[in-house]
Coordinates of C-alpha atoms in Angstrom, one line a residue:
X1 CA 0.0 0.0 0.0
X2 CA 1.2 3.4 -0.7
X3 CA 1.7 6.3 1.2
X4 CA -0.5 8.2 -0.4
X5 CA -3.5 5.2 0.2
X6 CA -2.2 5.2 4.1
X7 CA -2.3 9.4 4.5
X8 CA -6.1 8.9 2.6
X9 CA -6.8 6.0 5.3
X10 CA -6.0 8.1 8.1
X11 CA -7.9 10.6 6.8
X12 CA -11.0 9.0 6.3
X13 CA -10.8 7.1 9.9
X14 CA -10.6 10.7 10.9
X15 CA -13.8 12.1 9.4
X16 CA -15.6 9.2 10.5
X17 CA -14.5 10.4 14.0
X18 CA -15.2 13.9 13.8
X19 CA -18.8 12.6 12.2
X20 CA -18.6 10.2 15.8
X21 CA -19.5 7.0 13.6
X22 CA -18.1 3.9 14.6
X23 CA -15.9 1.9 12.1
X24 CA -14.0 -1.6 11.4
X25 CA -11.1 -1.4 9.7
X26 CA -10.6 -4.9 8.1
X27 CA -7.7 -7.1 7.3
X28 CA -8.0 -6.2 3.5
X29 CA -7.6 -2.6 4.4
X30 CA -11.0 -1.8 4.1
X31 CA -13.1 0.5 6.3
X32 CA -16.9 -0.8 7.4
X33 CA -19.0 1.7 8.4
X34 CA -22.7 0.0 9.5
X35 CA -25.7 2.5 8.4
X36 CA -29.0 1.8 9.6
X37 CA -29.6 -2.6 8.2
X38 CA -26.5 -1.9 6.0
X39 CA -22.8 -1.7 5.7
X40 CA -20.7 0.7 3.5
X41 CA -17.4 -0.6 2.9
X42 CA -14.7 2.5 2.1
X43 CA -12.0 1.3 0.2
X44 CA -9.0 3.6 -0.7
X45 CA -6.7 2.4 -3.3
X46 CA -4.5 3.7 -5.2
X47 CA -5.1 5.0 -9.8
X48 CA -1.6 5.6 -11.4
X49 CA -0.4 9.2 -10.3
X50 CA -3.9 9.8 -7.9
X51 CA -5.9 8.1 -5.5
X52 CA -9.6 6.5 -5.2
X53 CA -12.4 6.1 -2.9
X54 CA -14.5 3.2 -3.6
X55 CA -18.0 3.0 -1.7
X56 CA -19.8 -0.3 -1.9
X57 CA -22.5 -1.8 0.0
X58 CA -23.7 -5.1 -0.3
X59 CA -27.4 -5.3 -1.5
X60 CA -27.7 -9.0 -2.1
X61 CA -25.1 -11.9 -1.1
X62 CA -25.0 -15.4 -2.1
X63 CA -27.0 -15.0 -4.8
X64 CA -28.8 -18.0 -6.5
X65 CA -30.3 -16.9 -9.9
X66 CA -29.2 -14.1 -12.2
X67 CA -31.9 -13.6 -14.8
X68 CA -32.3 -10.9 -17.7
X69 CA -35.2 -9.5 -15.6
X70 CA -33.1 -9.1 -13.0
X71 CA -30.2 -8.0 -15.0
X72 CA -33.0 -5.0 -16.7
X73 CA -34.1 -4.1 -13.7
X74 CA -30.3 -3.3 -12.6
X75 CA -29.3 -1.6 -15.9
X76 CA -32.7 0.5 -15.9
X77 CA -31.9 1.9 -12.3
X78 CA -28.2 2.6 -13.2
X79 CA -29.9 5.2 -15.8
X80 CA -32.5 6.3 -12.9
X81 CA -30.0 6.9 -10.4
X82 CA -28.2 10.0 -10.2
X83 CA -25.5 8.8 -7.8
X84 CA -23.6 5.8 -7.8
X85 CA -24.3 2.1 -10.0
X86 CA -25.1 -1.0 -9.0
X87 CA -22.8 -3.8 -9.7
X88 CA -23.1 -7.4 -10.1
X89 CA -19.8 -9.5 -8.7
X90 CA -20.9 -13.4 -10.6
X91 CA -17.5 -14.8 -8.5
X92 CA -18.5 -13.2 -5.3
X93 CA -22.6 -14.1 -6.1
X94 CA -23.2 -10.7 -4.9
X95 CA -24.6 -7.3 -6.3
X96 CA -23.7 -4.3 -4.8
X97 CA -24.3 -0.4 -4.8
X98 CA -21.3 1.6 -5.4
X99 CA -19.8 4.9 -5.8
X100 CA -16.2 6.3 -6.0
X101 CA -14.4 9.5 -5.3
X102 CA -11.2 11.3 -6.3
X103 CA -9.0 10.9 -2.6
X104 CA -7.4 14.0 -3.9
X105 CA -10.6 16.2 -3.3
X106 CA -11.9 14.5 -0.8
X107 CA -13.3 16.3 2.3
X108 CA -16.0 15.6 5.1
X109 CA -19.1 16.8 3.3
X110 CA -18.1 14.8 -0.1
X111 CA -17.5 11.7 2.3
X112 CA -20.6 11.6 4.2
X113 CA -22.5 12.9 1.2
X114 CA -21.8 9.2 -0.7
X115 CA -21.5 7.5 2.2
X116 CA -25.3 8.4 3.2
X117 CA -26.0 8.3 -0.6
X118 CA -24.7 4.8 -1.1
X119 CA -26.1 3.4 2.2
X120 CA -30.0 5.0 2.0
X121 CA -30.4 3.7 -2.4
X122 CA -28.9 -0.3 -1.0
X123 CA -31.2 -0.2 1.7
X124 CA -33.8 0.8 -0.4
X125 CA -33.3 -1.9 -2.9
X126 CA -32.2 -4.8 -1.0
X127 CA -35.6 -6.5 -0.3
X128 CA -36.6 -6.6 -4.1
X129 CA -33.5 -6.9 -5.8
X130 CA -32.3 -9.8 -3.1
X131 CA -35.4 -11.8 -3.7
X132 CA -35.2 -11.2 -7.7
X133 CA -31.7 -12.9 -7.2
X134 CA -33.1 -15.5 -4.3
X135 CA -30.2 -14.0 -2.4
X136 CA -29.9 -12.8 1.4
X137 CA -30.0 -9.7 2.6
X138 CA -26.9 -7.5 5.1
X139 CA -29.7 -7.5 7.4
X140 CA -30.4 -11.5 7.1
X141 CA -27.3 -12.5 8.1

């Protein structure tokens, strides 16, 4: 890991304190921040000469079926959606919600801006889009 991706760790852990949220910071390096029946996992990672903040929360996991209505309904809220995508990870058998930042511009209201943006649209979803893909839900488990 870089320097650069440690300073932009440090700082993040540090917003999440000022903002008095509680965080895990995993093995991987990743930060888990629980919102509301969610989790928002803040990855930092380094893009050639800059740096990236990835957002993702889970809104299915162990997903059984992907189907092309399932796969539609995805693509047609991608288009719907001003902020973020949803992804679909076929090793994983999950789909998530995801957003990601420039580290280089990254302050406290453009953190907790996605981070509330990303954890309000899976929590939203989850219910239908888990039982289009006969998966389980963050707040199943």
């Amino acid at each position: 890991m870089s320097n650069k991706v440690q300073a932009l760790r440090s700082q993040i852990e540090g917003f999440l304190r000022q903002k008095q949220l509680s965080y895990e910071v995993k093995p991987n390096g990743g930060i888990w921040v629980r919102q509301g029946s969610t989790i928002v996992v803040i990855s930092p990672s380094d893009w050639g000469e800059r740096t990236l903040v990835k957002m993702a929360a889970p809104v299915a996991l162990d997903i059984a079926q992907i189907t092309p209505e399932l796969t539609r309904f995805l693509a047609e809220k991608n288009h719907d959606l001003l902020f973020g995508k949803f992804s679909l990870d076929t090793n994983g058998k999950a789909i998530w919600y995801e957003h990601v930042l420039l580290g280089e511009n990254l302050d406290v209201e453009r953190l907790f801006v996605a981070l509330a943006a990303i954890a309000l649209t899976a929590d939203e979803y989850d219910e239908q889009v888990s039982q289009m893909a006969k998966g389980k839900r963050v707040a199943d488990l």
